[in-house]
XYZ file of C-alpha atoms in Angstrom:
558
model
C 0.143 -0.216 -0.252
C 2.205 2.655 -1.360
C 1.293 6.321 -0.113
C 1.905 9.874 -1.390
C 3.131 11.041 2.270
C 5.314 7.859 2.523
C 8.462 9.575 1.607
C 8.902 11.312 4.944
C 10.233 9.513 7.847
C 8.761 10.724 11.505
C 11.652 11.370 13.473
C 9.799 12.404 16.849
C 11.385 15.708 18.136
C 14.170 15.033 21.334
C 12.066 16.967 23.585
C 8.892 15.203 22.992
C 10.380 11.968 23.644
C 11.525 13.477 26.995
C 7.923 14.701 28.005
C 6.054 13.763 30.475
C 2.747 11.461 28.999
C 0.536 14.060 30.194
C 2.878 16.786 28.484
C 3.114 14.737 25.392
C -1.093 14.471 24.776
C -1.967 18.508 25.068
C 0.663 18.984 22.175
C -1.846 16.810 19.789
C -4.223 19.635 19.853
C -4.570 22.801 17.805
C -4.776 26.361 19.088
C -7.830 26.693 17.057
C -9.336 23.215 18.757
C -11.969 23.713 21.438
C -12.172 21.310 24.559
C -14.506 18.005 24.708
C -17.321 19.125 26.387
C -20.971 17.414 26.994
C -23.188 15.523 24.515
C -25.957 18.391 24.651
C -23.367 20.685 23.657
C -20.938 18.916 21.706
C -19.126 20.251 18.654
C -17.646 17.437 15.796
C -15.251 20.748 15.574
C -13.754 20.110 19.007
C -12.507 16.615 18.012
C -8.292 16.797 17.224
C -6.909 15.561 13.326
C -5.722 11.726 14.352
C -2.813 12.332 12.340
C -1.509 14.674 14.881
C -3.378 13.034 17.951
C -2.107 9.338 17.183
C 1.959 10.861 17.286
C 1.585 11.185 20.955
C 0.867 8.719 23.848
C -2.194 9.262 25.945
C -3.180 7.829 29.246
C -4.241 5.500 30.663
C -1.594 3.512 30.192
C -1.175 -0.479 29.905
C 0.255 -2.052 32.773
C 3.099 -4.198 31.190
C 6.448 -3.406 31.170
C 6.056 -1.048 27.641
C 3.231 1.421 29.391
C 1.781 1.268 26.550
C -1.118 4.331 25.926
C -4.565 4.415 25.130
C -5.281 5.836 21.419
C -8.341 5.880 20.863
C -10.090 8.672 20.519
C -13.033 10.287 22.346
C -16.442 8.240 21.878
C -17.818 11.659 20.994
C -14.973 11.767 17.778
C -15.274 8.094 16.440
C -16.359 7.546 13.045
C -18.298 4.204 13.178
C -19.675 2.581 16.210
C -20.592 -1.278 17.142
C -21.574 -2.568 19.946
C -20.117 -6.151 18.595
C -16.498 -4.870 18.273
C -16.804 -3.691 21.413
C -17.602 -7.080 23.019
C -14.546 -8.827 21.126
C -12.440 -5.922 22.625
C -13.847 -6.911 25.581
C -13.683 -10.321 25.177
C -9.866 -10.680 23.910
C -8.210 -8.183 26.273
C -9.777 -9.944 29.230
C -8.094 -13.318 28.107
C -4.813 -12.005 26.891
C -2.080 -12.735 29.632
C 0.414 -10.129 28.448
C -1.334 -6.142 29.455
C 0.835 -4.503 26.785
C -0.380 -6.918 23.588
C -4.082 -6.496 25.618
C -3.795 -2.721 25.116
C -2.174 -3.109 21.547
C -5.448 -5.293 20.332
C -7.827 -2.636 22.355
C -6.175 0.358 20.096
C -6.044 -1.402 16.708
C -9.061 -3.355 15.987
C -11.554 -1.050 16.067
C -8.721 1.643 14.142
C -10.695 1.820 11.462
C -14.186 2.289 12.604
C -12.996 4.669 15.079
C -11.269 6.867 12.550
C -11.668 5.794 8.709
C -15.305 6.020 7.909
C -15.676 9.500 6.770
C -19.012 8.726 4.865
C -21.630 6.122 5.884
C -25.360 6.138 4.753
C -27.568 2.857 4.868
C -29.645 4.381 1.856
C -32.727 5.490 3.795
C -31.257 7.813 6.670
C -31.314 10.890 4.148
C -27.571 11.334 4.703
C -26.855 11.204 0.933
C -26.865 13.882 -1.492
C -28.865 13.634 -5.070
C -25.704 13.293 -7.574
C -26.042 15.253 -10.602
C -26.779 13.981 -13.805
C -23.127 16.345 -15.163
C -21.188 15.393 -11.932
C -18.868 13.066 -13.676
C -18.584 13.612 -17.575
C -16.170 11.027 -18.035
C -19.057 8.720 -16.667
C -23.133 7.701 -17.958
C -25.257 8.054 -15.458
C -28.021 5.824 -14.543
C -30.847 5.930 -12.212
C -29.060 3.287 -10.043
C -25.989 5.049 -9.456
C -25.185 5.652 -5.778
C -27.803 4.195 -4.537
C -28.593 1.928 -1.549
C -26.120 1.994 1.297
C -22.668 3.423 0.611
C -19.442 4.106 2.724
C -16.344 5.476 2.612
C -13.430 4.222 3.694
C -10.211 6.358 3.895
C -6.800 5.117 4.190
C -6.137 7.255 7.292
C -3.844 10.834 6.645
C -5.088 10.933 3.482
C -8.867 11.853 2.297
C -9.049 9.519 0.097
C -10.089 5.865 -0.544
C -7.601 2.902 -1.933
C -9.627 -0.293 -2.963
C -6.874 -2.501 -1.672
C -6.881 -0.304 1.679
C -10.310 -0.224 2.061
C -11.139 -3.952 1.515
C -8.273 -5.146 4.404
C -8.967 -2.424 6.671
C -12.686 -3.766 7.049
C -11.200 -7.695 6.921
C -11.318 -7.825 10.666
C -14.955 -7.075 10.778
C -16.326 -9.619 7.768
C -16.823 -12.400 10.966
C -19.567 -9.752 11.946
C -21.602 -8.585 9.597
C -23.619 -11.837 10.202
C -24.379 -10.501 13.719
C -24.214 -6.683 13.565
C -26.764 -5.493 11.372
C -24.889 -1.790 11.308
C -21.485 -4.013 10.266
C -23.448 -5.736 8.003
C -24.719 -2.131 6.221
C -20.706 -0.616 6.653
C -19.339 -3.490 4.601
C -22.474 -3.732 1.966
C -21.795 0.106 1.723
C -18.453 -0.649 1.029
C -19.110 -2.757 -1.720
C -21.584 -0.471 -2.909
C -19.000 2.381 -3.115
C -16.273 0.027 -4.755
C -18.430 -0.688 -7.564
C -19.056 2.698 -8.694
C -15.399 3.111 -8.278
C -14.910 0.124 -10.681
C -17.426 1.110 -13.167
C -16.014 4.935 -13.687
C -11.981 4.438 -13.741
C -10.985 0.877 -13.163
C -7.582 1.472 -13.716
C -7.301 3.635 -10.971
C -6.390 2.842 -7.242
C -7.226 5.504 -4.792
C -10.395 7.510 -5.267
C -12.243 11.051 -4.021
C -15.136 11.069 -1.823
C -18.497 9.924 -3.218
C -20.366 12.947 -4.893
C -23.129 11.834 -2.501
C -21.051 12.421 0.734
C -20.386 16.210 0.421
C -17.192 15.999 1.124
C -14.265 17.996 -0.574
C -11.815 16.057 -3.001
C -8.022 17.147 -2.547
C -5.551 16.489 -5.440
C -2.721 14.339 -4.893
C 0.200 17.127 -6.156
C 1.377 15.410 -8.743
C 1.515 15.636 -12.699
C 0.638 12.609 -14.326
C -0.175 11.716 -17.760
C -2.156 8.522 -17.597
C -4.656 7.032 -20.429
C -7.493 6.245 -20.388
C -8.004 9.424 -18.810
C -9.749 10.043 -15.417
C -12.052 13.194 -13.941
C -9.356 14.164 -11.175
C -12.832 15.007 -9.317
C -13.541 11.238 -9.140
C -9.716 9.957 -8.566
C -7.358 10.944 -6.475
C -4.519 8.465 -8.270
C -4.721 6.309 -11.069
C -2.425 3.361 -10.483
C -3.057 0.336 -12.426
C -2.873 -2.438 -9.672
C -4.249 -6.014 -10.783
C -4.546 -6.304 -6.853
C -7.256 -3.651 -6.320
C -9.500 -5.003 -8.704
C -8.808 -8.645 -7.104
C -9.724 -6.629 -3.541
C -12.833 -5.400 -4.779
C -13.975 -8.958 -5.555
C -12.447 -9.907 -2.524
C -14.541 -7.578 -0.275
C -17.746 -8.940 -2.039
C -16.108 -13.227 -1.550
C -15.837 -12.507 1.948
C -19.110 -10.958 2.350
C -20.491 -13.421 1.531
C -18.752 -16.191 3.291
C -19.912 -14.962 6.139
C -23.310 -13.690 5.851
C -24.415 -15.660 2.812
C -26.205 -12.624 1.351
C -26.217 -11.750 -2.422
C -27.631 -8.228 -1.317
C -24.532 -6.848 -2.992
C -25.299 -8.238 -6.317
C -27.394 -5.574 -7.999
C -27.075 -3.709 -11.340
C -23.808 -1.706 -10.767
C -21.941 -4.630 -9.424
C -22.389 -6.784 -12.677
C -21.491 -4.196 -14.321
C -18.480 -3.830 -12.341
C -17.542 -7.090 -12.750
C -17.702 -7.288 -16.282
C -15.695 -3.849 -16.365
C -13.139 -5.766 -14.409
C -13.279 -7.953 -17.112
C -12.381 -5.854 -19.860
C -9.260 -4.987 -17.883
C -8.213 -8.388 -17.627
C -8.652 -8.762 -21.721
C -6.452 -5.896 -22.239
C -4.007 -6.353 -19.692
C -3.661 -9.885 -21.165
C -2.399 -9.041 -24.154
C 1.356 -9.065 -24.723
C 3.779 -5.613 -26.260
C 3.870 -7.736 -29.867
C 1.232 -8.835 -31.828
C 1.446 -12.552 -31.799
C 0.477 -12.526 -35.429
C 2.312 -9.450 -37.031
C 5.220 -9.255 -34.427
C 4.299 -5.802 -34.677
C 4.377 -3.207 -31.312
C 0.942 -2.627 -29.593
C 0.502 -0.034 -27.048
C -1.010 -0.652 -24.430
C -4.675 0.562 -23.445
C -3.036 2.127 -20.078
C -0.038 4.062 -19.924
C 1.466 6.159 -16.888
C 3.795 8.802 -16.992
C 4.339 11.197 -13.747
C 7.014 13.719 -13.564
C 9.190 12.491 -10.699
C 13.000 11.700 -9.938
C 12.115 8.507 -8.137
C 12.015 5.843 -11.081
C 9.535 3.030 -9.211
C 7.080 6.578 -9.403
C 6.712 6.113 -13.049
C 6.547 3.315 -15.950
C 9.748 3.733 -18.409
C 9.243 3.484 -22.659
C 6.672 6.697 -22.383
C 4.339 4.909 -19.716
C 4.201 1.702 -21.285
C 6.832 -0.260 -19.239
C 8.916 -3.491 -19.718
C 7.892 -5.815 -22.667
C 5.981 -8.761 -21.937
C 5.662 -12.066 -24.196
C 2.474 -13.395 -25.391
C 0.800 -16.787 -24.463
C 2.011 -16.598 -20.480
C -1.961 -16.458 -19.800
C -0.785 -14.312 -16.788
C -2.264 -10.793 -16.170
C 0.162 -7.195 -16.618
C 0.043 -5.169 -13.361
C 1.706 -1.515 -14.217
C 2.059 -0.956 -10.056
C 2.731 -3.451 -7.404
C 0.387 -3.372 -3.774
C 3.030 -0.984 -2.687
C 2.270 1.525 -5.299
C 5.591 1.030 -6.868
C 6.047 0.237 -10.381
C 6.590 -3.317 -11.480
C 10.191 -3.990 -12.998
C 8.504 -7.005 -14.871
C 4.745 -6.463 -15.189
C 3.673 -9.725 -15.009
C 2.955 -9.639 -11.215
C 2.954 -12.825 -9.723
C 1.245 -12.135 -6.370
C -1.401 -10.241 -7.803
C -1.933 -13.054 -10.341
C -2.910 -15.554 -7.733
C -5.060 -12.985 -5.841
C -6.722 -12.702 -8.876
C -7.412 -16.213 -9.805
C -8.246 -17.212 -6.672
C -10.834 -14.436 -6.050
C -12.276 -14.920 -9.743
C -12.402 -18.771 -8.500
C -14.270 -17.624 -5.263
C -16.982 -15.323 -7.431
C -17.747 -18.378 -9.786
C -18.597 -20.630 -6.878
C -20.746 -17.510 -5.914
C -22.153 -17.372 -9.608
C -22.499 -20.661 -10.109
C -25.022 -21.611 -6.646
C -27.678 -19.222 -8.462
C -30.263 -20.257 -10.338
C -30.068 -17.775 -13.224
C -28.310 -18.750 -16.535
C -26.200 -15.526 -16.789
C -24.839 -16.286 -13.773
C -24.126 -19.768 -14.804
C -22.494 -18.509 -17.928
C -20.649 -15.649 -15.689
C -19.274 -18.170 -13.449
C -17.715 -20.225 -16.141
C -16.326 -17.197 -17.782
C -14.457 -16.567 -14.072
C -13.466 -20.006 -13.924
C -11.479 -20.479 -17.321
C -9.926 -17.061 -16.434
C -9.123 -18.265 -12.924
C -7.942 -21.742 -14.664
C -5.485 -19.926 -17.301
C -4.283 -17.397 -14.717
C -2.921 -20.177 -12.484
C -1.478 -22.336 -15.067
C 0.887 -18.959 -16.083
C 1.421 -18.719 -12.865
C 3.012 -22.769 -12.559
C 4.474 -22.458 -15.817
C 5.972 -18.800 -15.911
C 6.421 -17.838 -12.470
C 8.205 -21.050 -11.198
C 11.476 -20.873 -11.027
C 14.667 -22.636 -10.287
C 16.810 -21.477 -8.170
C 20.417 -23.411 -7.159
C 20.450 -22.350 -2.867
C 16.351 -23.023 -2.790
C 14.998 -25.515 -5.452
C 11.951 -24.087 -7.316
C 10.371 -20.517 -6.604
C 7.768 -18.445 -7.015
C 9.388 -15.224 -8.887
C 8.146 -11.865 -7.612
C 7.767 -10.741 -11.484
C 8.122 -12.112 -14.747
C 7.851 -11.045 -17.973
C 7.329 -13.946 -19.728
C 10.553 -14.145 -22.105
C 12.406 -16.163 -19.024
C 13.391 -12.986 -16.854
C 12.393 -12.722 -13.116
C 12.506 -10.834 -10.036
C 13.260 -12.556 -6.926
C 12.465 -10.919 -3.704
C 9.263 -9.741 -1.940
C 7.818 -6.985 -0.629
C 5.575 -6.387 2.666
C 2.487 -5.004 0.962
C -0.238 -7.690 0.548
C -0.681 -9.413 -1.585
C 3.311 -10.833 -1.527
C 5.031 -14.096 -1.975
C 4.832 -14.920 1.718
C 0.859 -14.361 2.009
C 0.500 -16.717 -0.744
C -1.124 -19.205 1.759
C -3.369 -16.443 3.323
C -4.758 -15.335 -0.151
C -5.445 -19.356 -0.703
C -3.404 -20.128 -3.769
C -1.431 -22.560 -2.088
C -1.158 -23.926 1.497
C 1.550 -22.922 4.071
C 2.682 -27.148 3.791
C 3.257 -26.692 -0.420
C 7.129 -27.220 -1.116
C 7.671 -24.448 -3.555
C 5.813 -22.180 -1.293
C 8.397 -23.335 1.595
C 11.450 -23.092 -0.640
C 10.061 -19.629 -1.638
C 9.407 -19.010 2.220
C 13.116 -19.694 3.264
C 14.084 -17.499 0.242
C 11.912 -14.728 1.238
C 13.307 -14.900 5.329
C 16.842 -14.625 4.925
C 19.076 -11.473 3.632
C 21.097 -13.597 1.393
C 17.794 -14.851 -0.652
C 15.593 -11.488 -0.265
C 17.125 -8.165 -1.024
C 14.352 -6.922 0.764
C 14.681 -8.834 3.918
C 15.774 -6.306 6.131
C 17.781 -6.457 9.310
C 19.614 -4.357 12.388
C 20.102 -3.804 16.009
C 16.720 -3.475 17.102
C 14.331 -4.875 14.186
C 13.936 -7.337 11.355
C 11.795 -7.929 8.737
C 11.012 -7.213 5.113
C 10.536 -4.518 3.454
C 10.347 -2.693 0.037
C 11.930 -0.086 -2.165
C 9.136 2.911 -1.695
C 10.406 3.351 1.813
C 13.901 2.432 1.066
C 16.763 0.039 2.759
C 16.466 0.735 6.015
C 12.678 0.497 7.038
C 11.145 -2.887 7.526
C 7.582 -3.349 7.992
C 6.015 -4.927 10.805
C 2.932 -5.742 8.510
C 5.644 -8.749 6.949
C 5.901 -9.825 10.387
C 2.527 -10.226 11.386
C 2.243 -11.800 7.760
C 5.334 -14.405 8.785
C 3.409 -15.260 12.114
C 0.400 -16.192 10.198
C 1.836 -18.421 8.025
C 3.649 -20.170 10.358
C 2.943 -22.981 12.864
C 6.450 -22.346 14.563
C 5.901 -21.397 17.987
C 8.945 -20.098 18.347
C 9.141 -17.862 15.049
C 5.540 -17.195 16.204
C 6.290 -15.556 19.664
C 9.211 -13.815 17.787
C 7.424 -11.880 15.433
C 5.046 -10.808 17.665
C 7.289 -9.474 20.019
C 9.149 -7.576 17.455
C 6.433 -6.094 16.388
C 5.461 -4.894 20.267
C 8.453 -3.709 21.002
C 8.338 -1.062 17.967
C 4.618 0.185 18.694
C 5.275 2.483 21.551
C 2.640 4.254 20.455
C 0.215 1.755 20.989
C -0.203 1.370 17.568
C 1.383 -0.055 14.195
C 3.461 1.736 12.301
C 3.855 1.877 8.512
C 7.509 0.657 8.587
C 10.140 1.072 11.355
C 13.982 1.848 11.222
C 15.513 -1.759 11.918
C 18.704 0.163 14.027
C 16.362 3.048 15.692
C 12.915 1.921 16.363
C 11.666 5.403 17.204
C 12.855 6.452 13.567
C 9.135 5.386 11.324
C 6.693 6.048 9.158
C 3.045 6.649 10.199
C 1.810 6.940 13.719
C -1.568 5.674 12.368
C -2.224 3.364 9.630
C -5.379 1.965 9.634
C -4.177 -1.039 7.475
C -1.547 -2.211 9.576
C -3.610 -1.596 12.487
C -6.125 -4.341 11.249
C -3.520 -6.614 10.273
C -2.356 -7.257 13.764
C -5.908 -7.380 14.815
C -6.136 -9.900 12.648
C -3.243 -11.865 13.552
C -4.116 -11.694 17.487
C -8.222 -12.930 16.100
C -6.082 -16.201 14.154
C -4.064 -16.832 17.209
C -6.952 -16.234 19.083
C -8.544 -19.355 16.804
C -5.560 -21.549 16.447
C -2.873 -20.896 18.930
C -4.432 -19.650 22.256
C -1.676 -20.980 24.321
C 0.401 -18.493 23.018
C -1.578 -15.422 24.034
C -4.095 -16.282 26.312
C -4.118 -16.938 30.172
C -5.881 -20.444 29.332
C -5.368 -22.072 26.255
C -9.029 -22.203 25.607
C -9.793 -21.254 21.713
C -11.646 -18.178 20.948
C -13.533 -17.547 17.698
C -15.579 -14.199 16.801
């Protein structure tokens, strides 16, 4: 998950580090902010900017050796409330034996609902404004556009929604959707909103607030030349990332798995799905025609005025050449928002193959002929992509044996590495592409978790883990350690990962990345997606290995 503000590493001011907690807490309030008052007279303008608030510790502190702060905003400042979420927090924290670990879960599990639900309507509460028919000159208006529940989930410190981030941010609550009607409608609204985004600009990764929200659009400050052209009041950034479309499918697939509801399968969702298939068709084409050998420009091109090579595509925005006949789908950018070197990005292809298969299963269970036909189409795409991964995305390595490549071009070139952002090679079992015991995956996993095997496996005096080119060569991502823990059955390895993450979370929240030699140097004090990954890791261990974290080894499942 790349963000435009990632380049600057947060270096706490020495005076702030030395100040007592109570003094640090006072620093978050802007001089223009009013003190919080009672419910009757409360003004939302009194709520502090959470990006500032999260950068300082707040009392009460946990009773463990790390004395972690309580970082949830005042209840009146939270962006969404669910009693079901509060119940999970109570259940888990009362069972966890480490008070610091309990506090970190208490802060992170509700991070998305506390801070990032910037707009939500159930479609009946009158909150949504009626969209103007001429609001989006790039799109076509129909009577069902922006109707029903809608949810706008921002990435955190930017007033924009990434398809990938919002899906992952909501993932910890999917298991509650059948129990809590409010969560059900929140996630249904998120599916509906993503459908509109995909219909309008399927090649884009990040979007402005919905027109019905009344929220202002914000520009990303970049000078981009992109084809197909997009409407900047609708799109925040337009980097084509195959996994963004995979996450659109995953959000609905997870919702169906947990609720059995088909309510998301409306006219707009079907249109978004068919739009997605159009992208797959276009991006499965090679750089040179297999019939004539002539060069054919890609439908999607991207050029940015920048001095950072990973922020743009070479060859006039097309990227490096890709061979034909692979069955793979091109991705111009990675989930870190960095440009691919070889456009057949294997983790995203694996995710897309898996999610297409899951969506096909939902359609197949329908009694509609059109759904059955569409299901067969999706299954065919899934089979071809899967075959392409095993034929072109698996390469021999003299030390590790057959391993999954990170990227390939179909000509025989491959890139061996991994990035912390999901989807990743390390996370292949989590997305359901292979099992943890698969031999090729195990070979790959060994490679990825060694400094001699993965150029972005970073180690230092205080921290270690997988990083990526987006932040640089000194910062590893806690998210990678959490994925490592979730793909391991080794108690010692799991606890080492947890302890490293815990030790690096002195603000009671999961950072985006941490300097491996100086953990107090980090990017993002508040990163809702990473907070959600931590919460899901704890929920996974609560069910799979309760003896590691609970006072009593009794499994817990939401």
